[in-house]
mmCIF file of C-alpha atoms and ligand atoms in Angstrom:
data_model
loop_
_atom_site.group_PDB
_atom_site.id
_atom_site.type_symbol
_atom_site.label_atom_id
_atom_site.label_comp_id
_atom_site.label_asym_id
_atom_site.label_seq_id
_atom_site.Cartn_x
_atom_site.Cartn_y
_atom_site.Cartn_z
ATOM 1 C CA MET A 265 119.543 126.772 111.052
ATOM 2 C CA ALA A 266 117.030 128.761 112.966
ATOM 3 C CA ARG A 267 117.319 132.082 111.175
ATOM 4 C CA ALA A 268 116.683 133.018 107.605
ATOM 5 C CA SER A 269 120.057 133.562 106.015
ATOM 6 C CA LEU A 270 121.229 135.913 103.336
ATOM 7 C CA ASP A 271 124.472 134.712 101.777
ATOM 8 C CA ILE A 272 126.409 137.441 99.998
ATOM 9 C CA ASP A 273 129.229 136.542 97.634
ATOM 10 C CA LEU A 274 131.869 139.272 97.894
ATOM 11 C CA SER A 275 134.006 137.683 95.207
ATOM 12 C CA ALA A 276 131.041 137.952 92.820
ATOM 13 C CA ILE A 277 130.689 141.668 93.679
ATOM 14 C CA CYS A 278 134.386 142.131 92.899
ATOM 15 C CA ALA A 279 134.176 140.065 89.704
ATOM 16 C CA ASN A 280 131.244 142.217 88.565
ATOM 17 C CA TRP A 281 133.222 145.388 89.277
ATOM 18 C CA ARG A 282 136.223 144.055 87.343
ATOM 19 C CA ALA A 283 134.017 143.070 84.408
ATOM 20 C CA LEU A 284 132.442 146.550 84.267
ATOM 21 C CA ASP A 285 135.857 148.181 84.723
ATOM 22 C CA ALA A 286 137.205 146.167 81.783
ATOM 23 C CA MET A 287 134.473 147.586 79.502
ATOM 24 C CA SER A 288 135.950 151.075 79.531
ATOM 25 C CA GLY A 289 139.383 152.181 78.437
ATOM 26 C CA PRO A 290 142.362 152.852 80.695
ATOM 27 C CA GLN A 291 141.613 156.613 80.765
ATOM 28 C CA THR A 292 138.286 155.918 82.516
ATOM 29 C CA ARG A 293 138.303 155.147 86.215
ATOM 30 C CA THR A 294 135.547 152.922 87.566
ATOM 31 C CA ALA A 295 134.174 154.012 90.924
ATOM 32 C CA ALA A 296 131.558 152.140 92.986
ATOM 33 C CA THR A 297 128.173 153.412 94.090
ATOM 34 C CA ILE A 298 127.591 152.037 97.541
ATOM 35 C CA LYS A 299 124.650 154.114 98.773
ATOM 36 C CA ALA A 300 121.907 152.611 100.972
ATOM 37 C CA ASP A 301 124.455 150.347 102.685
ATOM 38 C CA ALA A 302 125.658 148.889 99.396
ATOM 39 C CA TYR A 303 122.083 148.412 98.111
ATOM 40 C CA GLY A 304 121.182 146.620 101.340
ATOM 41 C CA LEU A 305 124.001 144.098 101.197
ATOM 42 C CA GLY A 306 126.350 145.702 103.741
ATOM 43 C CA ALA A 307 128.894 148.406 102.954
ATOM 44 C CA ALA A 308 131.090 147.296 105.867
ATOM 45 C CA LYS A 309 131.897 144.123 103.922
ATOM 46 C CA ALA A 310 131.407 145.235 100.322
ATOM 47 C CA ALA A 311 133.595 148.361 100.480
ATOM 48 C CA PRO A 312 136.818 146.701 101.744
ATOM 49 C CA ALA A 313 136.357 143.885 99.217
ATOM 50 C CA LEU A 314 135.923 146.434 96.420
ATOM 51 C CA MET A 315 139.029 148.293 97.560
ATOM 52 C CA ASP A 316 140.989 145.043 97.357
ATOM 53 C CA ALA A 317 139.667 144.685 93.809
ATOM 54 C CA GLY A 318 140.995 148.150 92.966
ATOM 55 C CA VAL A 319 138.210 150.660 93.722
ATOM 56 C CA ARG A 320 139.591 154.065 94.768
ATOM 57 C CA ALA A 321 136.422 156.154 94.613
ATOM 58 C CA PHE A 322 132.997 155.617 96.141
ATOM 59 C CA PHE A 323 129.663 157.381 95.810
ATOM 60 C CA VAL A 324 126.985 157.552 98.520
ATOM 61 C CA ALA A 325 123.626 159.312 98.688
ATOM 62 C CA ILE A 326 123.943 161.375 101.871
ATOM 63 C CA ALA A 327 126.701 162.718 104.123
ATOM 64 C CA GLU A 328 125.846 160.374 107.018
ATOM 65 C CA GLU A 329 126.488 157.387 104.760
ATOM 66 C CA GLY A 330 129.764 158.966 103.740
ATOM 67 C CA ALA A 331 130.859 159.373 107.358
ATOM 68 C CA THR A 332 130.047 155.727 108.081
ATOM 69 C CA LEU A 333 131.885 154.642 104.954
ATOM 70 C CA ARG A 334 134.935 156.718 105.890
ATOM 71 C CA ARG A 335 135.273 154.731 109.146
ATOM 72 C CA ILE A 336 135.177 151.531 107.086
ATOM 73 C CA VAL A 337 137.571 152.411 104.270
ATOM 74 C CA GLY A 338 140.113 154.651 106.014
ATOM 75 C CA PRO A 339 141.540 157.915 104.718
ATOM 76 C CA GLU A 340 142.581 156.969 101.173
ATOM 77 C CA PRO A 341 139.557 156.506 98.890
ATOM 78 C CA ARG A 342 137.508 159.395 97.637
ATOM 79 C CA ILE A 343 133.933 159.446 98.895
ATOM 80 C CA HIS A 344 131.510 161.534 96.820
ATOM 81 C CA VAL A 345 128.053 162.514 98.091
ATOM 82 C CA TYR A 346 125.273 162.739 95.484
ATOM 83 C CA SER A 347 123.008 164.950 97.601
ATOM 84 C CA GLY A 348 125.762 167.537 97.785
ATOM 85 C CA HIS A 349 126.239 169.945 100.663
ATOM 86 C CA MET A 350 123.023 170.112 102.671
ATOM 87 C CA ALA A 351 122.458 172.619 105.458
ATOM 88 C CA GLY A 352 124.111 171.442 108.676
ATOM 89 C CA ASP A 353 126.438 168.954 106.967
ATOM 90 C CA ALA A 354 129.660 171.008 107.002
ATOM 91 C CA GLY A 355 130.991 169.257 110.114
ATOM 92 C CA LEU A 356 130.383 165.796 108.664
ATOM 93 C CA ILE A 357 131.830 166.752 105.292
ATOM 94 C CA ARG A 358 134.968 168.183 106.841
ATOM 95 C CA GLY A 359 135.358 165.518 109.538
ATOM 96 C CA ALA A 360 134.976 162.589 107.130
ATOM 97 C CA GLN A 361 136.728 164.326 104.212
ATOM 98 C CA LEU A 362 133.718 163.874 101.923
ATOM 99 C CA ILE A 363 133.347 165.357 98.459
ATOM 100 C CA PRO A 364 129.897 166.909 98.080
ATOM 101 C CA MET A 365 128.563 167.025 94.525
ATOM 102 C CA LEU A 366 127.099 170.543 94.630
ATOM 103 C CA ASN A 367 123.619 170.569 93.131
ATOM 104 C CA SER A 368 122.611 174.243 93.133
ATOM 105 C CA ILE A 369 123.927 177.753 93.533
ATOM 106 C CA GLU A 370 122.560 177.622 97.072
ATOM 107 C CA GLN A 371 124.711 174.571 97.861
ATOM 108 C CA MET A 372 127.727 176.128 96.195
ATOM 109 C CA THR A 373 127.388 179.299 98.251
ATOM 110 C CA ARG A 374 126.972 177.259 101.419
ATOM 111 C CA HIS A 375 130.036 175.193 100.593
ATOM 112 C CA PHE A 376 132.311 178.138 99.751
ATOM 113 C CA GLU A 377 131.186 180.006 102.876
ATOM 114 C CA THR A 378 131.372 177.177 105.417
ATOM 115 C CA LEU A 379 134.253 175.102 104.031
ATOM 116 C CA PRO A 380 136.438 177.332 101.845
ATOM 117 C CA GLY A 381 139.128 175.313 100.098
ATOM 118 C CA HIS A 382 137.450 171.953 100.858
ATOM 119 C CA PRO A 383 137.234 169.651 97.794
ATOM 120 C CA PHE A 384 133.907 169.490 95.969
ATOM 121 C CA GLY A 385 132.355 168.340 92.735
ATOM 122 C CA VAL A 386 129.467 169.706 90.712
ATOM 123 C CA GLN A 387 126.352 167.842 89.593
ATOM 124 C CA LEU A 388 124.604 169.142 86.481
ATOM 125 C CA ASP A 389 121.103 168.399 85.280
ATOM 126 C CA SER A 390 121.235 167.110 81.714
ATOM 127 C CA GLY A 391 117.506 166.440 81.489
ATOM 128 C CA MET A 392 116.450 164.103 84.285
ATOM 129 C CA ASN A 393 115.200 167.002 86.424
ATOM 130 C CA ARG A 394 116.074 165.368 89.704
ATOM 131 C CA LEU A 395 119.455 166.598 90.991
ATOM 132 C CA GLY A 396 121.970 169.077 89.683
ATOM 133 C CA MET A 397 122.316 172.623 88.398
ATOM 134 C CA GLU A 398 120.310 173.545 85.347
ATOM 135 C CA ALA A 399 122.052 174.972 82.304
ATOM 136 C CA GLY A 400 121.141 178.544 83.277
ATOM 137 C CA GLU A 401 122.470 178.222 86.828
ATOM 138 C CA TRP A 402 125.658 176.576 85.580
ATOM 139 C CA GLY A 403 126.120 179.346 83.043
ATOM 140 C CA ALA A 404 125.919 181.886 85.842
ATOM 141 C CA VAL A 405 128.425 180.233 88.193
ATOM 142 C CA ALA A 406 130.633 178.001 86.024
ATOM 143 C CA ALA A 407 133.526 180.456 85.935
ATOM 144 C CA LEU A 408 133.397 180.954 89.689
ATOM 145 C CA ALA A 409 133.132 177.207 90.318
ATOM 146 C CA LEU A 410 135.958 176.323 87.934
ATOM 147 C CA GLU A 411 138.229 178.856 89.619
ATOM 148 C CA GLN A 412 137.921 176.731 92.767
ATOM 149 C CA SER A 413 138.967 173.562 90.881
ATOM 150 C CA PRO A 414 136.147 171.047 91.341
ATOM 151 C CA VAL A 415 137.427 167.457 91.436
ATOM 152 C CA LEU A 416 134.597 166.140 89.226
ATOM 153 C CA VAL A 417 131.681 167.375 87.156
ATOM 154 C CA MET A 418 128.899 164.817 86.731
ATOM 155 C CA SER A 419 125.390 164.229 85.502
ATOM 156 C CA HIS A 420 123.052 161.223 85.466
ATOM 157 C CA LEU A 421 121.080 159.437 82.752
ATOM 158 C CA ALA A 422 117.341 158.842 83.134
ATOM 159 C CA CYS A 423 116.991 155.949 80.665
ATOM 160 C CA SER A 424 120.377 154.226 80.455
ATOM 161 C CA ASP A 425 118.788 150.824 81.143
ATOM 162 C CA GLU A 426 117.103 151.173 77.720
ATOM 163 C CA PRO A 427 119.978 151.335 75.207
ATOM 164 C CA ASP A 428 117.728 152.443 72.323
ATOM 165 C CA HIS A 429 116.009 155.239 74.216
ATOM 166 C CA PRO A 430 116.553 158.592 72.453
ATOM 167 C CA MET A 431 116.938 160.275 75.857
ATOM 168 C CA ASN A 432 120.446 158.794 76.169
ATOM 169 C CA ALA A 433 121.809 160.648 73.156
ATOM 170 C CA ARG A 434 119.923 163.827 74.147
ATOM 171 C CA GLN A 435 121.481 163.823 77.612
ATOM 172 C CA LEU A 436 124.917 163.005 76.220
ATOM 173 C CA ALA A 437 124.693 166.007 73.890
ATOM 174 C CA GLU A 438 123.497 168.254 76.708
ATOM 175 C CA PHE A 439 126.284 167.088 79.047
ATOM 176 C CA ARG A 440 128.872 167.740 76.333
ATOM 177 C CA HIS A 441 127.334 171.139 75.665
ATOM 178 C CA LEU A 442 127.601 172.009 79.374
ATOM 179 C CA THR A 443 131.105 170.645 79.937
ATOM 180 C CA ASP A 444 133.135 170.418 76.717
ATOM 181 C CA GLY A 445 136.332 172.389 77.037
ATOM 182 C CA ILE A 446 136.461 172.546 80.823
ATOM 183 C CA ASN A 447 139.554 171.089 82.344
ATOM 184 C CA VAL A 448 137.862 168.973 85.014
ATOM 185 C CA PRO A 449 137.302 165.196 85.102
ATOM 186 C CA ARG A 450 133.786 164.257 84.004
ATOM 187 C CA SER A 451 131.348 161.458 84.835
ATOM 188 C CA LEU A 452 128.005 160.799 83.150
ATOM 189 C CA GLY A 453 127.076 157.309 83.940
ATOM 190 C CA ALA A 454 126.119 154.441 86.161
ATOM 191 C CA THR A 455 125.863 150.735 85.259
ATOM 192 C CA GLY A 456 123.667 151.425 82.245
ATOM 193 C CA ALA A 457 126.094 153.999 80.852
ATOM 194 C CA VAL A 458 129.026 151.594 81.126
ATOM 195 C CA LEU A 459 127.060 149.235 78.870
ATOM 196 C CA LEU A 460 126.044 152.005 76.426
ATOM 197 C CA GLY A 461 129.607 152.325 75.164
ATOM 198 C CA PRO A 462 132.726 154.496 75.199
ATOM 199 C CA GLU A 463 131.207 157.874 74.421
ATOM 200 C CA TYR A 464 129.260 157.611 77.696
ATOM 201 C CA HIS A 465 132.282 156.751 79.863
ATOM 202 C CA PHE A 466 134.194 160.055 80.126
ATOM 203 C CA ASP A 467 136.788 160.068 82.959
ATOM 204 C CA MET A 468 134.823 158.108 85.548
ATOM 205 C CA THR A 469 131.889 155.698 85.701
ATOM 206 C CA ARG A 470 129.950 155.003 88.899
ATOM 207 C CA PRO A 471 128.159 151.648 88.660
ATOM 208 C CA GLY A 472 125.990 150.388 91.502
ATOM 209 C CA ILE A 473 123.406 147.744 90.608
ATOM 210 C CA GLY A 474 125.706 145.880 88.237
ATOM 211 C CA LEU A 475 128.125 145.203 91.107
ATOM 212 C CA TYR A 476 125.313 143.610 93.083
ATOM 213 C CA GLY A 477 124.216 141.336 90.250
ATOM 214 C CA GLY A 478 121.257 143.227 88.792
ATOM 215 C CA ARG A 479 119.944 144.370 85.409
ATOM 216 C CA PRO A 480 120.874 145.989 83.116
ATOM 217 C CA PHE A 481 124.189 144.108 83.571
ATOM 218 C CA ASP A 482 122.831 140.820 82.210
ATOM 219 C CA ASP A 483 126.203 139.072 82.424
ATOM 220 C CA ALA A 484 126.617 139.865 86.124
ATOM 221 C CA ARG A 485 127.458 137.042 88.463
ATOM 222 C CA PRO A 486 124.658 136.509 91.004
ATOM 223 C CA VAL A 487 125.614 137.879 94.404
ATOM 224 C CA VAL A 488 122.883 136.832 96.854
ATOM 225 C CA ARG A 489 121.215 133.649 98.002
ATOM 226 C CA LEU A 490 118.280 133.830 100.430
ATOM 227 C CA SER A 491 117.560 130.629 102.373
ATOM 228 C CA LEU A 492 114.502 130.452 104.599
ATOM 229 C CA PRO A 493 113.984 127.922 107.395
ATOM 230 C CA VAL A 494 110.878 125.747 107.459
ATOM 231 C CA ILE A 495 108.981 126.125 110.751
ATOM 232 C CA GLN A 496 106.399 123.362 110.270
ATOM 233 C CA THR A 497 104.699 121.240 107.649
ATOM 234 C CA ARG A 498 101.146 119.886 107.351
ATOM 235 C CA ALA A 499 98.965 117.831 105.083
ATOM 236 C CA LEU A 500 96.005 119.498 103.366
ATOM 237 C CA GLU A 501 92.798 117.839 102.193
ATOM 238 C CA PRO A 502 91.252 118.990 98.898
ATOM 239 C CA GLY A 503 89.148 122.088 99.564
ATOM 240 C CA GLU A 504 91.153 123.351 102.542
ATOM 241 C CA THR A 505 92.285 126.958 102.286
ATOM 242 C CA VAL A 506 95.600 128.603 103.136
ATOM 243 C CA GLY A 507 96.446 131.930 104.761
ATOM 244 C CA TYR A 508 94.801 135.356 105.033
ATOM 245 C CA GLY A 509 91.810 135.942 102.833
ATOM 246 C CA ASN A 510 91.502 132.251 101.865
ATOM 247 C CA THR A 511 93.119 133.136 98.552
ATOM 248 C CA PHE A 512 94.400 129.589 97.945
ATOM 249 C CA THR A 513 92.333 126.417 98.036
ATOM 250 C CA ALA A 514 94.019 123.006 97.803
ATOM 251 C CA PRO A 515 92.768 121.360 94.588
ATOM 252 C CA GLU A 516 94.009 117.936 95.700
ATOM 253 C CA PRO A 517 95.746 116.424 98.701
ATOM 254 C CA MET A 518 98.955 118.352 99.266
ATOM 255 C CA TRP A 519 101.811 118.918 101.625
ATOM 256 C CA LEU A 520 102.407 122.440 102.884
ATOM 257 C CA ALA A 521 105.410 124.072 104.535
ATOM 258 C CA THR A 522 105.332 127.284 106.565
ATOM 259 C CA VAL A 523 108.529 129.255 106.164
ATOM 260 C CA SER A 524 110.065 131.999 108.283
ATOM 261 C CA ALA A 525 110.118 135.275 106.282
ATOM 262 C CA GLY A 526 107.504 137.749 105.165
ATOM 263 C CA TYR A 527 106.899 141.239 103.937
ATOM 264 C CA ALA A 528 108.576 142.675 107.044
ATOM 265 C CA ASP A 529 111.734 141.061 105.673
ATOM 266 C CA GLY A 530 111.306 142.489 102.193
ATOM 267 C CA VAL A 531 109.416 139.579 100.624
ATOM 268 C CA LEU A 532 107.007 142.032 99.052
ATOM 269 C CA ARG A 533 103.336 141.251 99.603
ATOM 270 C CA ALA A 534 102.834 141.865 95.878
ATOM 271 C CA LEU A 535 104.666 138.544 95.388
ATOM 272 C CA SER A 536 101.741 136.623 96.915
ATOM 273 C CA GLY A 537 101.114 133.446 94.927
ATOM 274 C CA LYS A 538 103.866 134.165 92.392
ATOM 275 C CA PRO A 539 107.416 132.919 93.049
ATOM 276 C CA MET A 540 108.804 129.479 93.658
ATOM 277 C CA LEU A 541 110.895 128.360 96.583
ATOM 278 C CA TYR A 542 113.657 125.962 95.709
ATOM 279 C CA GLN A 543 115.134 122.903 97.286
ATOM 280 C CA GLY A 544 118.047 122.280 94.976
ATOM 281 C CA ASP A 545 116.493 122.181 91.507
ATOM 282 C CA THR A 546 112.997 121.366 92.707
ATOM 283 C CA ALA A 547 110.588 124.283 92.496
ATOM 284 C CA CYS A 548 107.856 124.575 95.126
ATOM 285 C CA PRO A 549 105.179 127.233 94.529
ATOM 286 C CA LEU A 550 104.461 129.927 97.093
ATOM 287 C CA VAL A 551 100.724 129.648 97.765
ATOM 288 C CA GLY A 552 98.371 132.076 99.467
ATOM 289 C CA ARG A 553 99.309 135.512 100.705
ATOM 290 C CA VAL A 554 102.674 136.670 101.948
ATOM 291 C CA SER A 555 102.197 137.504 105.665
ATOM 292 C CA MET A 556 104.374 139.811 107.752
ATOM 293 C CA ASP A 557 106.681 137.041 108.971
ATOM 294 C CA LEU A 558 105.563 133.886 107.162
ATOM 295 C CA LEU A 559 105.223 132.260 103.764
ATOM 296 C CA THR A 560 103.279 129.122 102.852
ATOM 297 C CA VAL A 561 104.709 126.793 100.236
ATOM 298 C CA ASP A 562 103.351 123.767 98.377
ATOM 299 C CA ILE A 563 106.079 121.177 98.951
ATOM 300 C CA SER A 564 104.165 118.218 97.487
ATOM 301 C CA ALA A 565 106.979 117.760 94.952
ATOM 302 C CA LEU A 566 109.516 116.998 97.678
ATOM 303 C CA GLU A 567 110.193 113.547 99.086
ATOM 304 C CA ASP A 568 111.564 114.616 102.454
ATOM 305 C CA CYS A 569 110.662 117.417 104.783
ATOM 306 C CA PRO A 570 112.969 120.323 103.825
ATOM 307 C CA ARG A 571 114.998 122.146 106.462
ATOM 308 C CA VAL A 572 115.319 125.280 104.329
ATOM 309 C CA LEU A 573 113.928 126.569 101.040
ATOM 310 C CA ASP A 574 115.623 129.177 98.834
ATOM 311 C CA LEU A 575 113.740 132.225 97.598
ATOM 312 C CA ILE A 576 116.715 133.884 95.873
ATOM 313 C CA CYS A 577 119.108 131.464 94.157
ATOM 314 C CA PRO A 578 120.555 130.907 90.684
ATOM 315 C CA ALA A 579 117.205 129.533 89.470
ATOM 316 C CA GLN A 580 115.343 132.688 90.613
ATOM 317 C CA GLY A 581 117.305 135.914 90.807
ATOM 318 C CA ILE A 582 116.478 139.379 92.088
ATOM 319 C CA ASP A 583 115.223 140.536 88.692
ATOM 320 C CA ASP A 584 112.925 137.503 88.366
ATOM 321 C CA LEU A 585 111.340 138.428 91.696
ATOM 322 C CA ALA A 586 111.215 142.075 90.643
ATOM 323 C CA ASP A 587 109.328 141.185 87.449
ATOM 324 C CA MET A 588 106.786 139.165 89.436
ATOM 325 C CA ALA A 589 106.231 142.025 91.872
ATOM 326 C CA GLY A 590 106.136 144.738 89.201
ATOM 327 C CA THR A 591 109.272 146.433 90.454
ATOM 328 C CA ILE A 592 113.043 146.487 89.880
ATOM 329 C CA GLY A 593 115.949 144.488 91.308
ATOM 330 C CA TYR A 594 117.151 147.591 93.156
ATOM 331 C CA GLU A 595 114.002 147.571 95.279
ATOM 332 C CA ILE A 596 114.173 143.822 95.931
ATOM 333 C CA LEU A 597 117.748 144.241 97.223
ATOM 334 C CA THR A 598 117.241 147.365 99.302
ATOM 335 C CA ALA A 599 114.079 145.897 100.858
ATOM 336 C CA LEU A 600 115.947 142.835 102.226
ATOM 337 C CA GLY A 601 115.289 143.157 105.916
ATOM 338 C CA PRO A 602 117.374 143.376 109.091
ATOM 339 C CA ARG A 603 116.240 139.998 110.476
ATOM 340 C CA TYR A 604 118.304 137.956 108.049
ATOM 341 C CA LEU A 605 121.577 136.528 109.232
ATOM 342 C CA ARG A 606 123.965 137.993 106.677
ATOM 343 C CA SER A 607 126.945 135.846 105.895
ATOM 344 C CA TYR A 608 129.728 136.699 103.508
ATOM 345 C CA ALA A 609 131.781 134.456 101.281
ATOM 346 C CA GLY A 610 134.889 135.273 99.315
ATOM 347 C CA GLU A 611 136.146 137.784 101.839
ATOM 348 C CA ALA A 612 139.680 138.954 101.273
ATOM 349 C CA ALA A 613 142.145 137.846 103.926
ATOM 350 C CA ALA A 614 142.369 140.691 106.433
HETATM 351 C C1 PLP B 138 122.293 155.300 92.217
HETATM 352 C C2 PLP B 138 123.082 156.160 91.311
HETATM 353 C C3 PLP B 138 124.109 155.606 90.533
HETATM 354 C C4 PLP B 138 124.324 154.120 90.388
HETATM 355 O O1 PLP B 138 123.322 153.640 89.529
HETATM 356 P P1 PLP B 138 123.184 152.114 89.104
HETATM 357 O O2 PLP B 138 122.059 152.126 88.121
HETATM 358 O O3 PLP B 138 122.843 151.371 90.349
HETATM 359 O O4 PLP B 138 124.467 151.673 88.517
HETATM 360 C C5 PLP B 138 124.905 156.490 89.795
HETATM 361 N N1 PLP B 138 124.673 157.829 89.820
HETATM 362 C C6 PLP B 138 123.678 158.379 90.541
HETATM 363 C C7 PLP B 138 123.477 159.845 90.511
HETATM 364 C C8 PLP B 138 122.847 157.574 91.300
HETATM 365 O O5 PLP B 138 121.840 158.127 92.000
#
């Protein structure tokens, strides 16, 4: 195997969706958030697999992603766009039959003027101060908006990965205050909200990271394995140094492998000297700095020269790497680079 390979388990993605779907009652539909090319894993493969599992509604970040997704999934599923109706997007929204989640009075005006009668949803700000209409704006246009029958009213939680955070209850109360009594389906939550319990589920949930095997869905099945080919090996004498900046010095005779992947592939440079690479159950420490295209690994524990070493595998998941780099699993996934050969297992028969 000459290329680094990223193995993506579609049946695990589907199993994770089913498990999250089973956590809410039958009156709650479970959508799938598939923005950023399914968190870097490939929407062209993940979306059809999720449809086979039962997904009928998707969420993406921007209209361009929605148009691409429409070509993949065909005319049936709903595709919602979190960024709403941005200037210049009317053609894409109409052509791909997207549902913009309108975030402001400006977007609402634009939508009603350029695409009258075209389906839309509304995003409300319940305290995160990122996207959505504020209470005052919503108060001013709610009647007008409701007259046009939005397909969904949603908001988003800032702290749903921390179940005990008081912000969750505050945002729930604010969302109820803004939407109780309206006759429109409602959605408040992502993966974290599914786990928070029934009062956070409303009519639709929109998990993303949990599908792809990340926290806060601790019971998720792992979805990715990253296997990196060894380019060469060498013996080191005690006192020899490795890589840029001489940050590692061999304390004793050791055997070193140079592996094909680096920060240009999403192996964050902040991981320098931290993770292990695995051959089966045997852990081999990454030593020295992560370079753009290369990693150096202490393989003294191995008996034979390895052909490949795994950086992401059951023994070391995306959240383990995230903790080492001071980031989150979402960033580890979306940083996975274009040079990997992506291969998919568990694909539904076409
Ligand atoms: C990304 C996103 C989601 C999905 O969040 P996860 O934490 O990945 O489940 C849901 N809603 C909004 C508004 C988002 O931006």
